[in-house]
XYZ file of N, CA and C in Angstrom:
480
model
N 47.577 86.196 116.466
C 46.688 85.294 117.157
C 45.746 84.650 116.147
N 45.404 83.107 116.394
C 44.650 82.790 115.491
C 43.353 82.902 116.020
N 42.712 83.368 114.537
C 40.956 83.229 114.935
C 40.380 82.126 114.425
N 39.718 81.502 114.794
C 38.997 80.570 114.011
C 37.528 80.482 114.343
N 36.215 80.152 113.554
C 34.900 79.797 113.744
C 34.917 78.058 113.622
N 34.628 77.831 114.508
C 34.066 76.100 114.324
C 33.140 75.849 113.326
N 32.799 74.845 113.154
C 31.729 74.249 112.218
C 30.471 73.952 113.194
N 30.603 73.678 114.083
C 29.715 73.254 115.695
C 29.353 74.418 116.752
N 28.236 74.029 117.296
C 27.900 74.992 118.519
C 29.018 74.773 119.494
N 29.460 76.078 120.027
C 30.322 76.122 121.336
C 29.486 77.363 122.155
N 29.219 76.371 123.204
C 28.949 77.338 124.209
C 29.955 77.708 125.398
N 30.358 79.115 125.062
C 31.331 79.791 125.860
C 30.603 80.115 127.421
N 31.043 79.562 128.780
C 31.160 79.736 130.074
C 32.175 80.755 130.348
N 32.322 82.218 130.556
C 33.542 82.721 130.938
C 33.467 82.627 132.350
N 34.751 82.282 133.279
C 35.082 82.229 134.139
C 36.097 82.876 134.519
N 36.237 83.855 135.105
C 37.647 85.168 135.146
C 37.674 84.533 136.905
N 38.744 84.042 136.897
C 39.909 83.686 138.203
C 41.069 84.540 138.462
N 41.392 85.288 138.729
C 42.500 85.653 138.988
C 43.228 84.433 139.765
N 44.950 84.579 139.205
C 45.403 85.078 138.241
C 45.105 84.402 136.790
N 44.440 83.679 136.725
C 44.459 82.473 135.781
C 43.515 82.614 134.294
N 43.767 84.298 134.098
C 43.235 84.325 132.454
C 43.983 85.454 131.949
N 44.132 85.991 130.512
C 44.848 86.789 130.075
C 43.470 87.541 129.227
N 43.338 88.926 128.899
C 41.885 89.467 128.310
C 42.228 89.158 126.713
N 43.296 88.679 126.177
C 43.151 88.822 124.879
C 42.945 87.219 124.506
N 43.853 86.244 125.529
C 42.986 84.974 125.106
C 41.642 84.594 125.243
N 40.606 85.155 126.288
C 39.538 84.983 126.694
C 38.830 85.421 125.518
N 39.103 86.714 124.754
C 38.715 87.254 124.112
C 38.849 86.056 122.401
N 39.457 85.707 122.389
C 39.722 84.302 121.198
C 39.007 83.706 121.686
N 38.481 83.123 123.169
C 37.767 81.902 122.581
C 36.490 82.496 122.738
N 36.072 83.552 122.662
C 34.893 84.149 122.173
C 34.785 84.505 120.589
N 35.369 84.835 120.120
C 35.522 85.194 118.598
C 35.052 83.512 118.068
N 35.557 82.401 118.783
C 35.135 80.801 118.303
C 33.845 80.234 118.933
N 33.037 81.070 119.709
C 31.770 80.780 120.266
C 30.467 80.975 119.784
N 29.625 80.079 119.762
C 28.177 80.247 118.683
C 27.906 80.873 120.301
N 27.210 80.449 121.454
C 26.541 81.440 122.342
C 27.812 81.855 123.635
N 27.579 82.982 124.318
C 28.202 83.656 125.022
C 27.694 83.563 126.577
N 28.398 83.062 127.462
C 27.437 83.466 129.042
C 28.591 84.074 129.778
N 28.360 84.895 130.337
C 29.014 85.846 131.585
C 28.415 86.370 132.098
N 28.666 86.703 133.645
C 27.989 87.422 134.595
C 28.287 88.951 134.308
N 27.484 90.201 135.138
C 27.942 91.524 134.952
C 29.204 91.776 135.440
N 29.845 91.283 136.054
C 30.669 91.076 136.574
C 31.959 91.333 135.820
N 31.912 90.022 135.017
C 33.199 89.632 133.882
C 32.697 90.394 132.248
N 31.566 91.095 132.441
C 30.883 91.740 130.918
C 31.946 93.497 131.607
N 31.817 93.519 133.197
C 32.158 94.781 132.770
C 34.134 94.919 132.542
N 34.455 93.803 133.320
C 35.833 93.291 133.168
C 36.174 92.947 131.943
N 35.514 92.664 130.872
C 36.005 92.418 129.002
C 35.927 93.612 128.706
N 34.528 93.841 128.347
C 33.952 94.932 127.555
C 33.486 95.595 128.309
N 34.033 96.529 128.759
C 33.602 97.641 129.898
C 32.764 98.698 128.736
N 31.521 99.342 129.562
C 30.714 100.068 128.499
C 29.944 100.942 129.332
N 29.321 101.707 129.045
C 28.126 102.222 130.200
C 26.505 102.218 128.934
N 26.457 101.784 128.092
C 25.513 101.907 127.001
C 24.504 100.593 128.221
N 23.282 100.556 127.753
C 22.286 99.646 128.644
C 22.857 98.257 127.920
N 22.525 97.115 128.964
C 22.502 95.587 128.650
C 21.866 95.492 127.405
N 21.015 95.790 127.187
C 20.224 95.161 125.688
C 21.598 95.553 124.455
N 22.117 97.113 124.859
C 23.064 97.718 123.841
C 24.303 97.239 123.642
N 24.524 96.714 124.813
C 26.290 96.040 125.197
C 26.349 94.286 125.025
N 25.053 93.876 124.458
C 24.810 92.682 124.161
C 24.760 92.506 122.490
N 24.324 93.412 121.625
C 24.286 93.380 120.727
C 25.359 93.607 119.943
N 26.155 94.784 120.454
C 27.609 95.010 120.642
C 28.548 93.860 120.225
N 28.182 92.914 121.211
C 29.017 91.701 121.490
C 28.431 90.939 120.384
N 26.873 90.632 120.136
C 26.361 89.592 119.056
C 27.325 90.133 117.249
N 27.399 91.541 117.467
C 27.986 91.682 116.245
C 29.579 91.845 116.128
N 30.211 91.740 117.478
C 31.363 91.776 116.924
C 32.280 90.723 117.165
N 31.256 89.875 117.698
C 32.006 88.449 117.663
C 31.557 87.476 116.475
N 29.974 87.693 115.991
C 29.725 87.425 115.560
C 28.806 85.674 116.358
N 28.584 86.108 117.379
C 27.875 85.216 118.203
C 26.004 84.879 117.781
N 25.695 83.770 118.038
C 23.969 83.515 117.776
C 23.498 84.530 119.383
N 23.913 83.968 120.343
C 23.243 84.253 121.647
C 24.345 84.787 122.667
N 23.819 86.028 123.635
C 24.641 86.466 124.770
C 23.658 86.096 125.735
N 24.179 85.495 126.624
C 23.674 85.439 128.048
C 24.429 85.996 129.298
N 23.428 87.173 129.782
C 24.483 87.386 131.219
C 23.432 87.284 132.250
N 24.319 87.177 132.992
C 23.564 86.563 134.631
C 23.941 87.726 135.606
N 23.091 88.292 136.023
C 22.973 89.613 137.382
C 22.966 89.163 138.385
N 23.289 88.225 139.082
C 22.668 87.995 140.241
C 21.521 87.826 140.643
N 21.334 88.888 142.118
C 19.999 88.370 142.682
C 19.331 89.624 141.560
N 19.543 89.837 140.186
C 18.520 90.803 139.364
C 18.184 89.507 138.292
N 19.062 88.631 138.250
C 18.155 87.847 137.305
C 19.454 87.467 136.380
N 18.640 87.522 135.371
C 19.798 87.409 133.768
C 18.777 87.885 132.460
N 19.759 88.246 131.668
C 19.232 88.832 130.085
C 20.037 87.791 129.037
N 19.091 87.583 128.127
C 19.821 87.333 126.826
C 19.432 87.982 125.633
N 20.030 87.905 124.383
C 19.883 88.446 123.180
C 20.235 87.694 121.846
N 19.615 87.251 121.640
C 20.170 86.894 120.535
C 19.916 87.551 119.075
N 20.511 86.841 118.100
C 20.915 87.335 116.876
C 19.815 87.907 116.138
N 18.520 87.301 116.674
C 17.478 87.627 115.710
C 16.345 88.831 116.316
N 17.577 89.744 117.284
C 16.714 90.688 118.296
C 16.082 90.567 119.236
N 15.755 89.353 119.461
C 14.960 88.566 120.610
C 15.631 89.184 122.119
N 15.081 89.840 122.680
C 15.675 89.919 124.454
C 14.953 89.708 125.259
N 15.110 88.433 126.082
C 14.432 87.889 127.217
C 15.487 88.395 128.736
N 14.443 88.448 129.496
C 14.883 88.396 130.960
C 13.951 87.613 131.630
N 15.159 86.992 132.710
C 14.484 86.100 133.843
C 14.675 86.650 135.013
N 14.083 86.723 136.309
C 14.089 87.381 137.351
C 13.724 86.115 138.455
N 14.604 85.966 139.353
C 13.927 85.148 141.136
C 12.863 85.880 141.289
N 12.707 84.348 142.076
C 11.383 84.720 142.756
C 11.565 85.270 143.870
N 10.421 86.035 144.365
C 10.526 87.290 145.504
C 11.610 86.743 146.867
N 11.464 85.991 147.614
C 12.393 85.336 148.312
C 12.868 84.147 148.130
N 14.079 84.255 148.211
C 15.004 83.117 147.972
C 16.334 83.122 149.249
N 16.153 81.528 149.593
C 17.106 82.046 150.647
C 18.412 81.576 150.036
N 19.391 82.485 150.488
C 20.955 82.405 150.128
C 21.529 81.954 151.063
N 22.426 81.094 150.589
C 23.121 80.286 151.596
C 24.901 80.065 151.005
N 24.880 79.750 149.679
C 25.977 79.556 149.258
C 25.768 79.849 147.974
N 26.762 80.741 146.827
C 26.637 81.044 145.446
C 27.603 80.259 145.002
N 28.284 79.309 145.762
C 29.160 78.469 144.816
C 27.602 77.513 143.933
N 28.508 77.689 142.850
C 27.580 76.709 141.733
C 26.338 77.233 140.764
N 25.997 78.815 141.017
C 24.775 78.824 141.012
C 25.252 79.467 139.632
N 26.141 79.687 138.980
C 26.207 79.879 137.430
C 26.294 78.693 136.778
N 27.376 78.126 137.286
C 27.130 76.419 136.541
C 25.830 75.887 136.136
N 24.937 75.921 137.355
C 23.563 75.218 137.455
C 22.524 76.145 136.447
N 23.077 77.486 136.556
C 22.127 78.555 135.772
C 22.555 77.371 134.077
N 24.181 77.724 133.625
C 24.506 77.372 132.563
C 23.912 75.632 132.165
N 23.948 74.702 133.223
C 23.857 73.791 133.020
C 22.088 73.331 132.447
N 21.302 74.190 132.876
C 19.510 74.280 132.827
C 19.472 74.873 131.409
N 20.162 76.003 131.150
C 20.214 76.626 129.755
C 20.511 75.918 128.586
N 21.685 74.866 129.103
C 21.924 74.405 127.746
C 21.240 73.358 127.441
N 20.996 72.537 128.239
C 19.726 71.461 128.657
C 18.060 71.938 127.797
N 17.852 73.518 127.971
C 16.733 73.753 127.185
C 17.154 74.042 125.625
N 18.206 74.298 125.891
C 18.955 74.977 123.838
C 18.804 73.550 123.356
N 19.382 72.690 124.171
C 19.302 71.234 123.070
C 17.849 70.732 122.941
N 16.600 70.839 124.141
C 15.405 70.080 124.021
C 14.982 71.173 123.083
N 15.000 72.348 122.746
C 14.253 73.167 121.876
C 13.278 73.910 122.731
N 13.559 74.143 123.906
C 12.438 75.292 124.639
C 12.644 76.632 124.141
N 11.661 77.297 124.521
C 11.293 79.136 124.189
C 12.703 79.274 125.127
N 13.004 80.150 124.602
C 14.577 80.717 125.056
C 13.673 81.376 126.761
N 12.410 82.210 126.443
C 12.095 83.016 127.677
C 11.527 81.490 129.235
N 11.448 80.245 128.563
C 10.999 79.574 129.176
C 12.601 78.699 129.593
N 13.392 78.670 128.985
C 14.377 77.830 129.176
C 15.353 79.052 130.492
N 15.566 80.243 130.474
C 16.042 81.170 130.837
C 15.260 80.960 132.086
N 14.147 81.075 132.043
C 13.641 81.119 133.337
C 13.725 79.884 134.684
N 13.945 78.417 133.755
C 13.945 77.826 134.298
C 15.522 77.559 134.617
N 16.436 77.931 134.164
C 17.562 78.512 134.532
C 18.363 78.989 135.865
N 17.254 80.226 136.042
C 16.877 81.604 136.952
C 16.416 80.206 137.845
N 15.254 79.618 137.780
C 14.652 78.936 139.411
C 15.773 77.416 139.810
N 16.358 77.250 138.745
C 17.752 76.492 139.334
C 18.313 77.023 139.944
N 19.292 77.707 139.411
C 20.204 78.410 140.012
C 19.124 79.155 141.452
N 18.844 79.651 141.527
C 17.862 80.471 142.552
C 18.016 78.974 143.690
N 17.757 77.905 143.384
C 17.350 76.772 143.959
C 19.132 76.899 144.469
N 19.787 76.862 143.932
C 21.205 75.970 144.431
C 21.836 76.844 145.352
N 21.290 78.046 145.017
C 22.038 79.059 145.968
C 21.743 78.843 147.517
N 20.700 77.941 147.741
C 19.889 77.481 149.219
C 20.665 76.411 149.754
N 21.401 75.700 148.781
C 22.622 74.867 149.366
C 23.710 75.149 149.971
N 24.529 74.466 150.731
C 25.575 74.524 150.749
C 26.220 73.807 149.756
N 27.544 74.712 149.227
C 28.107 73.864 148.226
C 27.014 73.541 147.192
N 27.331 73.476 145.698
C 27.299 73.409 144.182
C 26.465 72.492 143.700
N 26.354 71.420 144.922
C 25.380 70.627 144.391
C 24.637 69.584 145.641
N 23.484 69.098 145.132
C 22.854 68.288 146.495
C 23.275 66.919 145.887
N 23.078 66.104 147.058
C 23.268 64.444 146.723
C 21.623 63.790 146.855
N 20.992 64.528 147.456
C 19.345 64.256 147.687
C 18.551 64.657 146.315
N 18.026 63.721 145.946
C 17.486 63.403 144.579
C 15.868 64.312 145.228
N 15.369 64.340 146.119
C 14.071 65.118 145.590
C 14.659 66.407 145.643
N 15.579 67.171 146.161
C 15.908 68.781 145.419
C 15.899 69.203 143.678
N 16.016 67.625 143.041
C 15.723 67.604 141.903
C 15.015 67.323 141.411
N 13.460 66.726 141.880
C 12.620 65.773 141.331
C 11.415 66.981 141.214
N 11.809 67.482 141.641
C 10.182 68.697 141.378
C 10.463 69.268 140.208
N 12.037 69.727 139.848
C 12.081 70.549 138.729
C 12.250 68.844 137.433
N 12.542 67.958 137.214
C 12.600 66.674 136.643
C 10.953 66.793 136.005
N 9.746 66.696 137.512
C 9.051 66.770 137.081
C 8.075 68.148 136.346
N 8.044 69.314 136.934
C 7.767 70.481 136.240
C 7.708 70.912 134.887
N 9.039 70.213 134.434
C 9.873 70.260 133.244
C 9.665 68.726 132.321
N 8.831 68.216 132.878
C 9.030 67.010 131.873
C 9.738 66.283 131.642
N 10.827 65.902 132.622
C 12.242 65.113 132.206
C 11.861 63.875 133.105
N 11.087 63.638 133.976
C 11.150 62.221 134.530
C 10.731 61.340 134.335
């Protein structure tokens, strides 16, 4: 199997579908990924471990040789780690209503990478992450077509 490192950031999304992945290719295009995101879910389906998240993250930063792991818990939140020891967690807010979890990793991933490129505090970009996703899960379906579900976080965040 070939390994290769890019010259460029790749940010790895794992998505485990049955039937539609094999563990040793998934596992390649992690070995080619500068940051890592998976839920507990698909962390315990790769790399099954019982050592704590902070331990089974570092694990992964060194043997892939990754900058950043991000995993997403659910309604516990998400952790990351990166290379330079740094471990942040983000946590929802106390109630959140659930309605639909289609989308709400996308939207987590999509807020994250959005702060990696503006240059936010990883604990501030993570969090705002966490209140996306937290937000989309109140939808039906992955995404709204109503522009003020987005205009509070646009404005919060400085993007409008």
């Amino acid at each position: 199997m070939l390994t290769l490192k890019l010259s460029f950031t790749v940010f790895l999304d794992v998505n485990l579908r049955k039937p539609w992945w094999d563990a040793k290719q998934v596992k390649a295009l992690v070995r080619a990924a500068t940051w890592l995101k998976l839920n507990d879910s698909e962390l315990d389906t790769l790399f099954p471990g019982r050592e704590k998240m902070a331990a089974r993250c570092r694990d992964l930063l060194h043997r892939f040789d990754l900058d950043a792991v991000f995993i997403t818990l659910g309604a516990k939140g998400a952790v990351a780690l990166k290379r330079d020891n740094v471990f942040v967690s983000a946590r929802p807010q106390e109630k959140i209503s659930i309605i639909d979890t289609v989308g709400a990793g996308d939207a987590f991933s999509a807020v994250l990478l959005l702060g990696l490129v503006k240059g936010w505090p990883l604990d501030t970009a993570m969090q705002r992450a966490q209140d996306f996703a937290s937000a989309v899960v109140g939808l039906r379906g992955a995404v709204s077509r109503e522009k003020e579900f987005y205009q509070t976080f646009k404005e919060n965040w400085d993007l409008a």
